[in-house]
Amino acid sequence: MGTVFRLPDSGVPQQIDLRLPISMLVCYITAVLCAVGHHILNLCLHGKPVEELSINQQWVARSGNALAYMVKVLLVLATGTAYCQCIWQKVKERPIRIGHFDTLFGVLDNVFELRRLRFWVQRPTLALTVLILWSLPLVAIITPGTLSVVDKPTTQPAVISVQQREYGRGLYAASVLADNGTVIYGGARSYLKGPTMASLVETEILSVGHSATNLTYSLDFYGPAVKCTKAGDQLTENLASIITQYESTNKSTVVFDTWVPKPNSNSSQAIVDGAIILDSDKNRDLRILDQTSTDATTIYYTLAPPPSSDTSADAPIYVIQCSLYNASWHLNFDVRSTGEQTLTPSITFENWMPGWSSINPPLKNGTETDTIFDYAGLMETFGAVTTGRLEVPGDPNLPFVQTSIALETSPVLFADATPAPFTDGAMITLQRTLEQTFTNMTLSARYGVLPRQDLRGDTPLLSLVDVDANSTFTRNVYDYKSRDLIISYTLAVVWSTVCILLAVRAIRDMGAVYSNNFSTVVRVTRGQTRLDHLIVDENDRSGAEPLPKRVADAYIWVGKEQKMGMGIGRGRVGTENSVRSEKSTRRWWGRQKVMDLETPPEKDSTNVLAKEIRGAPVGNWI
């Protein structure tokens, strides 16, 4: 079993030194206060924008790390002190090998000492304290991560300036002053073709501009709008007769064609298109803009299925009429900082807009006239891109004829104009597509930001209107996960409390306070000549690793003085033979030796490392 030393106690009652217990409690209380302070700090920062705080974000993180570090250090100090008391309580209760003594103290610095599982299983209280001690640093890892910076959407009211091209200022059409003082229509502004073509290709409204934040706002205005419906039966029959005769003559099928009322004609007279019926003066403008209708400026579209297409329409030719109206617009803007936008119009048709030449009395120079001409300019541009025809020859070897810009550039419009199968429902879809095309063109021309806008001559005529908007943007704010911090600190504090309570019990039982200082070990082993007999050479005395096995197997027993028979027990040296009278008991964690100090050991010169003291009390008392 090895040699046994019972290290001496003075036998004199001593007063407990309270400095170490007080420092343990101070560290514990300070750690709890730092944990509470960390929670309060994070609670105050939760939801606060990073940029609005005077404290730099780095210093906030450093403060949290510092508090977590203080909690860890202070709890480790308190728990380490408590563990030390538990050690000395155990070594005072029963003998312990010097090698095991090294394990008990070495585990404070070397976690690999926990590999001696059997040793720690036999000492569950010390094992629990050590595990708590090594787990406490985790709070310094977990708790700083409970405060982070996240993106949080924030909405604030804002007043923004919106660029627009107002109607009635000649921005969409030109006017010509006649000799008699009247004003006549001079044609659409050429710049309208740019946004119109772009909106056709993209099949959406042009960008109204970029913003650093997401903006939502609304605008109300009066502007032009187109309503597309199915034409009357009489007009449909007339156009069907004209087209059928043309198809028979040319051996082809007119799939798509566009018509406008002929100048100086009434509703019973013919209307013209781009090829079948021409106006007498060959004026192209008269084929894309209705200038004479007294009710509403109108464009007619004739649709027919291709030669090999399925059809369930009521008539072989379907006619759509699109009429120009003055409308009340309520427009909702949703402009994103990414460049995406959604414009949702709500249109209320007020009154139709007649052909300008049919208005009596003749128009005079003024804002109202400019507004009529601006509407006409938009309608002319719409007619310029949508008019034309799609004609499929009867001979499949011949190419088809396609003269409509809209059908050529807009895949959506082309697909809706040539549906398969050809049904009345498909024609209703085409009506909505034509209306949406005019809407996209109108809003793009009014609010769109055009390329190199600064080079256009109408830039000084643009107006800015102040609008109340909601600005939504993401802000970097502090986000505090309080549950994680509270759980971490609570577990650390609770288990530290358990360790401190174990230490208080140990101090009460021992009646003294111990530390893990070198001086403590020196004092409890002073004057032991038998230790000198164990440490026999210079290598042993150097203290260098490894620890000799005979030294590691020697037992040390530090305990209270107890009166046992003859004298006061302080310590003794024995061998395996000399401890044969030991009584043994069993506990769940292993065998515990109970020393019977009243039984003298047998003499064995080969094992006893110290001389027998003549006349000494029984048991080789020192």
XYZ file of C-alpha atoms in Angstrom:
622
model
C 0.000 0.000 0.000
C 2.856 2.381 0.674
C 4.073 4.539 3.522
C 1.603 6.544 5.612
C 2.292 9.927 7.191
C -0.146 11.597 9.553
C 0.814 15.235 9.494
C 0.645 17.010 12.823
C -1.921 19.458 14.100
C -0.937 21.660 16.951
C -3.829 20.564 19.071
C -4.406 24.164 20.011
C -7.779 25.563 18.979
C -7.311 28.429 16.572
C -9.559 31.172 15.354
C -10.720 30.903 11.743
C -9.018 33.432 9.472
C -11.909 35.159 7.691
C -9.894 36.946 5.047
C -10.066 34.141 2.514
C -13.794 33.418 3.023
C -14.532 37.138 2.805
C -12.578 37.461 -0.439
C -14.459 34.430 -1.767
C -17.811 36.024 -0.948
C -16.722 39.420 -2.303
C -15.711 37.817 -5.600
C -19.014 35.965 -5.725
C -21.135 39.058 -4.982
C -19.141 41.215 -7.405
C -19.603 38.588 -10.117
C -23.364 38.627 -9.541
C -23.371 42.434 -9.772
C -21.359 42.328 -13.011
C -23.817 39.800 -14.442
C -26.739 42.043 -13.523
C -24.879 45.016 -14.991
C -24.303 43.116 -18.222
C -28.019 42.361 -18.433
C -28.949 46.000 -17.766
C -26.438 47.242 -20.356
C -27.828 44.954 -23.046
C -31.382 45.799 -22.029
C -30.675 49.514 -22.461
C -29.120 48.932 -25.875
C -31.855 46.635 -27.177
C -33.626 48.167 -30.165
C -31.414 51.276 -30.220
C -30.019 52.306 -33.625
C -26.263 51.904 -33.754
C -25.644 55.205 -35.501
C -27.686 57.224 -33.013
C -25.610 56.253 -29.983
C -22.645 58.347 -28.977
C -20.779 55.191 -27.964
C -18.936 53.472 -30.764
C -20.102 49.960 -31.603
C -16.643 48.558 -30.890
C -16.699 49.979 -27.378
C -20.137 48.500 -26.768
C -18.787 45.090 -27.716
C -15.713 45.616 -25.562
C -17.861 46.588 -22.593
C -19.941 43.439 -22.905
C -16.840 41.284 -23.253
C -15.267 42.989 -20.237
C -18.298 42.354 -18.036
C -18.511 38.732 -19.159
C -14.797 38.336 -18.500
C -15.161 39.842 -15.018
C -18.019 37.476 -14.204
C -15.948 34.524 -15.349
C -12.795 35.557 -13.458
C -14.596 36.398 -10.221
C -16.666 33.221 -10.200
C -13.566 31.161 -10.970
C -11.736 32.838 -8.077
C -14.627 32.214 -5.702
C -15.146 28.635 -6.867
C -11.409 27.931 -6.828
C -11.208 29.069 -3.212
C -14.197 26.891 -2.379
C -12.600 23.914 -4.106
C -9.437 24.400 -2.058
C -11.426 24.121 1.176
C -13.063 20.947 -0.080
C -9.634 19.474 -0.855
C -8.287 20.043 2.636
C -11.455 18.694 4.153
C -11.018 15.445 2.232
C -7.320 15.017 3.026
C -8.057 15.590 6.714
C -10.666 12.845 6.689
C -8.508 9.966 5.425
C -5.058 9.202 4.056
C -4.361 10.186 0.468
C -1.477 9.338 -1.789
C 0.927 12.095 -2.678
C 0.254 11.331 -6.352
C -3.453 11.818 -5.772
C -2.664 14.971 -3.839
C -0.970 16.247 -6.996
C -4.084 15.402 -8.988
C -6.322 17.338 -6.621
C -4.245 20.497 -6.901
C -3.058 19.989 -10.468
C -6.578 19.881 -11.863
C -6.853 23.606 -11.179
C -4.332 24.220 -13.963
C -4.501 21.073 -16.058
C -7.866 19.827 -17.248
C -6.293 16.531 -18.328
C -6.130 15.521 -14.672
C -9.820 14.729 -15.090
C -8.831 11.679 -17.103
C -8.480 9.711 -13.836
C -12.149 8.797 -13.894
C -12.033 6.228 -11.110
C -10.287 8.670 -8.805
C -12.923 11.356 -9.379
C -15.854 8.950 -9.201
C -14.706 8.018 -5.717
C -14.753 11.720 -4.787
C -18.037 13.028 -6.254
C -18.087 16.293 -4.297
C -14.642 17.296 -5.515
C -15.472 16.110 -9.039
C -18.608 18.258 -9.108
C -16.679 21.299 -7.928
C -13.960 20.769 -10.525
C -16.465 20.362 -13.352
C -18.185 23.577 -12.301
C -14.824 25.318 -12.123
C -13.895 24.307 -15.662
C -17.373 25.083 -17.035
C -17.534 28.648 -15.732
C -15.380 30.136 -18.554
C -18.173 29.225 -20.969
C -20.148 32.243 -19.753
C -17.488 34.499 -21.268
C -18.138 32.809 -24.621
C -21.926 32.609 -24.577
C -23.017 35.877 -22.978
C -21.216 38.383 -25.273
C -23.050 36.805 -28.204
C -26.443 37.668 -26.735
C -26.083 41.243 -28.010
C -25.827 41.537 -31.771
C -26.496 44.046 -34.515
C -29.338 43.256 -36.922
C -31.121 44.998 -39.764
C -34.527 46.249 -38.696
C -37.055 47.804 -41.097
C -38.030 51.285 -39.956
C -40.774 53.486 -41.378
C -40.725 57.244 -40.977
C -42.781 60.016 -42.578
C -40.930 62.128 -45.093
C -41.589 64.877 -47.602
C -40.118 64.187 -51.024
C -40.067 66.028 -54.343
C -41.448 64.096 -57.295
C -40.526 65.032 -60.857
C -43.428 65.167 -63.297
C -44.387 66.497 -66.711
C -47.687 68.245 -66.232
C -50.385 68.402 -68.872
C -51.318 71.764 -70.333
C -47.743 73.003 -70.745
C -47.068 71.749 -74.269
C -44.748 68.973 -73.136
C -46.517 66.246 -75.118
C -47.623 67.988 -78.317
C -46.878 71.080 -80.353
C -49.421 73.730 -81.273
C -49.471 75.973 -84.315
C -50.962 79.470 -84.221
C -53.017 80.169 -87.346
C -53.426 83.571 -89.018
C -56.973 83.889 -87.716
C -55.816 83.516 -84.115
C -56.963 79.949 -83.722
C -54.629 77.166 -82.704
C -54.265 73.892 -84.572
C -52.621 70.648 -83.568
C -48.995 70.403 -84.641
C -48.213 66.790 -83.757
C -46.801 64.798 -80.855
C -43.440 65.591 -79.320
C -40.772 63.308 -80.714
C -39.343 62.478 -77.282
C -42.528 60.522 -76.469
C -41.386 57.726 -78.750
C -38.456 56.994 -76.419
C -40.370 56.148 -73.250
C -43.129 54.541 -75.323
C -40.751 52.137 -77.045
C -38.949 51.398 -73.775
C -42.196 50.608 -71.973
C -43.252 48.331 -74.846
C -40.019 46.353 -74.727
C -39.948 46.093 -70.929
C -43.757 45.704 -70.716
C -43.699 47.875 -67.616
C -43.516 51.488 -66.487
C -40.146 53.176 -66.749
C -38.201 53.941 -63.607
C -39.435 56.998 -61.740
C -36.019 57.450 -60.151
C -33.884 55.870 -57.485
C -34.095 56.384 -53.771
C -31.799 55.530 -50.896
C -34.798 54.177 -48.975
C -38.040 52.414 -49.825
C -40.733 55.010 -50.495
C -44.496 54.700 -50.627
C -46.659 57.659 -51.585
C -49.707 58.582 -53.636
C -50.524 61.204 -56.244
C -53.822 62.357 -57.712
C -54.137 64.033 -61.096
C -56.309 64.312 -64.182
C -54.901 62.734 -67.301
C -55.692 60.736 -70.431
C -56.808 57.122 -70.295
C -57.982 54.626 -72.891
C -61.020 52.373 -72.567
C -61.111 49.379 -74.906
C -64.349 47.524 -75.646
C -65.879 45.358 -78.313
C -67.116 47.422 -81.260
C -70.744 47.516 -82.365
C -72.230 44.924 -84.696
C -72.788 47.364 -87.597
C -69.178 48.501 -87.598
C -67.976 44.925 -87.278
C -70.034 43.837 -90.297
C -68.747 46.729 -92.396
C -65.113 45.986 -91.571
C -65.628 42.246 -92.028
C -67.017 42.864 -95.507
C -64.059 45.062 -96.451
C -61.473 42.648 -95.076
C -63.111 39.559 -96.594
C -63.091 41.147 -100.034
C -59.439 42.124 -99.593
C -58.470 38.624 -98.454
C -60.225 37.017 -101.418
C -58.442 39.290 -103.821
C -54.979 38.887 -102.278
C -55.377 35.258 -101.165
C -54.233 36.068 -97.641
C -55.569 36.407 -94.097
C -55.477 39.728 -92.259
C -54.818 38.599 -88.688
C -54.384 42.088 -87.253
C -55.217 45.514 -88.634
C -55.747 49.022 -87.256
C -58.299 51.620 -88.385
C -59.059 55.257 -87.612
C -62.038 57.386 -88.703
C -61.577 59.141 -92.013
C -61.402 62.969 -91.892
C -64.574 64.865 -92.730
C -66.655 61.688 -92.493
C -69.580 60.717 -90.367
C -70.146 57.432 -88.612
C -71.767 55.843 -91.660
C -68.800 56.486 -93.920
C -65.670 54.414 -94.271
C -62.717 54.445 -91.947
C -59.128 54.115 -93.097
C -56.228 51.843 -92.202
C -52.623 51.621 -93.295
C -53.060 49.704 -96.534
C -56.591 48.579 -97.389
C -58.283 51.988 -97.442
C -56.085 55.069 -97.629
C -57.118 58.631 -96.926
C -57.272 60.742 -100.040
C -54.465 63.151 -99.160
C -52.051 60.372 -98.093
C -51.530 62.046 -94.687
C -49.961 59.423 -92.448
C -51.033 61.262 -89.279
C -54.641 60.680 -90.271
C -54.009 56.933 -90.155
C -52.760 56.918 -86.547
C -54.824 59.647 -84.866
C -58.539 60.250 -84.951
C -58.824 64.034 -85.247
C -62.471 64.287 -86.250
C -64.686 62.227 -83.913
C -67.104 64.369 -81.971
C -67.508 61.888 -79.124
C -64.165 60.240 -78.338
C -60.946 59.885 -80.271
C -60.926 56.215 -81.246
C -58.706 53.559 -82.775
C -60.211 50.303 -84.083
C -58.392 46.959 -84.125
C -59.611 44.053 -86.229
C -58.537 40.569 -85.183
C -58.912 37.273 -87.017
C -57.519 33.807 -86.331
C -54.599 32.586 -88.444
C -55.527 30.161 -91.249
C -54.787 26.958 -89.295
C -55.906 28.181 -85.853
C -58.780 26.837 -83.764
C -61.514 29.326 -83.071
C -64.679 29.506 -81.013
C -65.381 33.201 -81.507
C -68.881 34.399 -82.333
C -67.713 36.030 -85.582
C -64.798 35.432 -87.967
C -63.568 38.966 -87.295
C -63.422 40.575 -83.880
C -63.253 44.376 -83.621
C -61.918 46.252 -80.597
C -62.374 49.979 -80.228
C -60.101 51.963 -77.896
C -61.408 55.435 -77.018
C -59.623 58.339 -75.353
C -61.046 59.718 -72.102
C -60.222 62.333 -69.566
C -59.824 60.402 -66.317
C -59.186 60.945 -62.652
C -56.059 59.092 -61.572
C -55.119 57.931 -58.080
C -51.635 56.502 -58.319
C -49.881 54.585 -55.551
C -46.089 54.461 -55.729
C -43.949 51.780 -54.111
C -40.348 52.575 -54.976
C -37.603 50.364 -53.551
C -34.005 51.259 -52.884
C -33.007 48.283 -55.049
C -34.510 49.962 -58.119
C -37.670 47.874 -58.146
C -40.945 49.741 -58.271
C -44.669 49.104 -58.344
C -47.098 51.743 -59.578
C -50.743 50.872 -58.972
C -53.225 53.202 -60.680
C -56.894 53.567 -59.898
C -58.651 55.185 -62.863
C -62.070 56.824 -62.921
C -63.235 57.790 -66.414
C -64.718 61.289 -66.397
C -65.525 62.327 -69.999
C -64.389 61.443 -73.491
C -61.888 63.502 -75.414
C -63.102 64.310 -78.956
C -60.910 64.855 -81.998
C -59.431 68.323 -81.716
C -60.722 69.487 -85.110
C -64.323 68.656 -84.184
C -64.346 71.050 -81.248
C -66.422 74.202 -81.679
C -65.719 77.020 -81.358
C -62.179 76.627 -82.738
C -59.501 76.351 -80.100
C -57.679 79.429 -78.890
C -54.262 79.641 -77.310
C -54.377 78.709 -73.601
C -53.835 76.041 -70.968
C -57.038 74.191 -71.834
C -56.031 73.950 -75.477
C -52.543 72.777 -74.507
C -54.129 70.092 -72.345
C -56.300 68.865 -75.248
C -53.262 68.760 -77.513
C -51.164 66.967 -74.863
C -53.842 64.279 -74.647
C -53.887 64.086 -78.449
C -50.085 63.774 -78.494
C -50.231 60.757 -76.219
C -53.002 59.201 -78.309
C -51.053 59.833 -81.513
C -47.969 58.179 -80.042
C -50.085 55.239 -78.950
C -51.470 54.967 -82.475
C -48.013 55.278 -83.996
C -46.736 52.184 -82.205
C -49.883 50.049 -82.312
C -51.180 50.731 -85.817
C -50.167 48.467 -88.652
C -51.200 45.037 -89.818
C -50.226 41.411 -89.650
C -51.075 39.642 -92.905
C -50.473 35.939 -93.507
C -50.368 34.872 -97.195
C -52.248 31.812 -98.377
C -49.044 30.382 -99.823
C -46.968 29.069 -96.894
C -43.808 29.687 -98.910
C -44.412 33.429 -98.918
C -43.408 35.614 -95.931
C -46.039 37.256 -93.796
C -46.369 41.030 -93.554
C -45.974 42.683 -90.148
C -45.979 46.495 -89.898
C -47.028 47.108 -86.295
C -44.223 48.336 -84.054
C -46.082 47.181 -80.949
C -46.472 43.615 -82.202
C -42.810 43.558 -83.149
C -41.405 44.901 -79.873
C -43.868 43.709 -77.241
C -43.942 39.924 -76.774
C -46.953 40.248 -74.495
C -48.994 42.212 -77.016
C -48.043 39.874 -79.871
C -49.054 36.790 -77.870
C -52.398 38.329 -76.914
C -53.100 39.483 -80.492
C -52.502 35.992 -81.893
C -54.056 33.703 -79.275
C -54.479 29.996 -79.635
C -57.276 29.185 -79.559
C -58.971 32.303 -80.836
C -61.850 32.967 -78.416
C -63.917 35.869 -77.172
C -62.193 35.506 -73.803
C -58.806 35.910 -75.463
C -60.058 39.109 -77.111
C -61.084 40.514 -73.727
C -57.544 39.810 -72.523
C -56.226 41.757 -75.511
C -58.456 44.705 -74.575
C -56.890 44.812 -71.110
C -53.422 44.528 -72.635
C -54.040 47.512 -74.919
C -55.320 49.557 -71.974
C -52.281 48.571 -69.912
C -49.986 49.502 -72.776
C -51.453 53.004 -72.908
C -51.262 53.266 -69.098
C -47.598 52.258 -69.051
C -46.831 54.693 -71.837
C -48.705 57.551 -70.133
C -47.108 57.077 -66.714
C -43.659 56.554 -68.215
C -43.987 59.820 -70.125
C -45.266 61.705 -67.051
C -42.960 60.370 -64.319
C -40.220 58.371 -66.027
C -36.606 59.455 -65.751
C -35.320 59.416 -69.312
C -31.710 58.701 -70.322
C -29.591 61.869 -70.572
C -32.544 63.918 -69.518
C -30.246 66.866 -68.965
C -29.689 67.130 -72.726
C -33.380 67.447 -73.581
C -34.817 70.847 -74.290
C -37.875 70.341 -72.100
C -35.893 69.786 -68.900
C -36.508 73.346 -67.592
C -40.248 72.765 -68.016
C -40.286 69.806 -65.639
C -41.993 70.507 -62.344
C -41.407 69.163 -58.863
C -44.265 68.476 -56.495
C -43.805 67.927 -52.763
C -45.463 64.740 -51.559
C -45.938 63.234 -48.110
C -44.347 59.807 -48.213
C -43.487 56.943 -45.931
C -39.800 56.173 -45.993
C -38.964 52.593 -45.100
C -35.363 51.611 -44.627
C -33.267 49.165 -42.687
C -31.305 50.380 -39.708
C -28.583 48.660 -37.787
C -30.018 48.200 -34.310
C -28.875 46.274 -31.269
C -30.751 43.035 -30.681
C -30.569 41.436 -27.239
C -31.376 37.759 -26.660
C -31.984 38.101 -22.937
C -32.972 34.481 -22.386
C -29.564 33.153 -23.401
C -27.730 35.548 -21.102
C -30.036 34.981 -18.141
C -29.831 31.201 -18.448
C -26.038 31.243 -18.777
C -25.437 33.542 -15.843
C -28.084 31.834 -13.701
C -26.499 28.424 -14.171
C -23.049 29.817 -13.445
C -24.201 31.630 -10.306
C -26.286 28.715 -9.010
C -23.489 26.169 -9.383
C -20.984 28.611 -7.917
C -23.345 28.996 -4.971
C -23.319 25.217 -4.513
C -19.517 25.242 -4.434
C -19.426 28.083 -1.915
C -21.917 26.304 0.341
C -19.735 23.190 0.219
C -16.767 25.361 1.158
C -18.642 26.915 4.081
C -19.484 23.452 5.359
C -15.869 22.368 4.958
C -14.606 25.406 6.886
C -17.106 24.702 9.634
C -16.038 21.074 9.921
C -12.310 21.842 9.805
C -12.461 24.928 11.990
C -9.818 26.468 9.751
C -9.266 27.973 6.330
C -6.689 26.654 3.863
C -5.218 27.922 0.622
C -3.419 26.204 -2.205
C -0.249 28.214 -1.648
C 3.130 26.523 -1.540
C 3.596 27.758 2.012
C 0.558 25.798 3.138
C 2.074 22.542 1.913
C 5.419 23.429 3.484
C 3.811 24.091 6.854
C 1.771 20.902 7.015
C 4.824 18.772 6.087
C 7.424 20.512 8.267
C 9.794 18.479 10.407
C 8.943 15.124 8.837
C 12.216 13.236 8.766
C 10.510 10.248 7.250
C 9.762 12.319 4.153
C 13.489 12.878 3.864
C 13.979 9.101 3.885
C 11.529 8.844 0.979
C 13.248 11.560 -1.011
C 16.663 9.888 -1.091
C 18.700 11.437 -3.911
C 19.314 14.674 -5.726
C 16.924 13.815 -8.558
C 14.121 13.446 -6.027
C 15.027 16.649 -4.263
C 15.190 18.641 -7.521
C 11.415 18.390 -7.862
C 11.724 17.672 -11.572
C 9.241 15.412 -13.310
C 8.459 12.588 -13.220
C 7.422 11.958 -9.643
C 9.051 8.740 -8.355
C 6.528 5.992 -7.809
C 7.578 5.313 -4.225
C 6.928 8.970 -3.392
C 3.647 9.026 -5.283
C 2.457 5.932 -3.392
C 3.230 7.406 0.032
C 0.120 8.420 1.960
C -0.399 11.753 3.708
C -3.074 12.174 6.316
C -3.823 15.674 7.598
C -6.391 15.615 10.396
C -7.570 17.013 13.634
C -5.826 15.776 16.728
C -7.674 12.966 18.375
C -6.982 11.342 21.720
C -6.500 7.645 21.112
C -5.529 5.482 24.034
C -2.002 6.388 24.913
C -1.256 9.876 23.777
C -2.303 12.282 21.087
C -2.076 11.106 17.509
C -0.152 13.269 15.071
C 1.331 11.003 12.450
C 2.969 7.698 11.832
C 5.014 5.726 9.353
C 3.907 2.285 8.296
C 4.167 -0.275 5.526
C 1.788 -2.723 3.987
C 2.626 -5.134 6.763
C 2.221 -2.522 9.439
C -1.278 -1.641 8.366
C -2.644 -5.163 8.325
C -4.775 -4.264 11.347
C -6.657 -1.658 9.322
C -10.378 -2.021 9.375
C -12.202 -1.699 6.068
C -15.630 -0.517 5.134
C -17.319 -0.231 1.760
C -19.079 2.639 0.206
C -20.684 2.934 -3.223
C -17.596 4.551 -4.725
C -15.064 2.017 -3.452
C -13.185 0.830 -0.420
C -12.291 3.182 2.408
C -9.477 2.381 4.826
C -9.944 3.109 8.521
C -6.652 3.377 10.410
C -6.422 1.709 13.834
C -3.681 3.739 15.438
C -3.830 1.887 18.733
C -2.409 -1.329 17.237
C 1.392 -1.269 17.030
C 2.870 -2.365 13.705
C 5.193 -5.327 13.352
C 8.826 -4.542 12.965
C 10.135 -5.016 9.487
C 13.559 -3.568 8.829
C 13.090 -3.945 5.107
C 10.058 -1.695 5.016
C 10.262 0.726 7.928
C 12.032 3.805 6.693
C 12.685 5.375 10.094
C 14.297 4.095 13.206
C 12.127 2.949 16.041
C 12.084 5.432 18.859
C 12.704 3.715 22.142
C 10.186 4.486 24.832
C 7.817 6.156 22.405
C 4.082 5.644 22.670
C 2.398 2.830 20.829
C 2.252 3.177 17.028
C 5.607 4.912 16.494
C 4.296 8.366 17.377
C 6.350 11.250 16.201
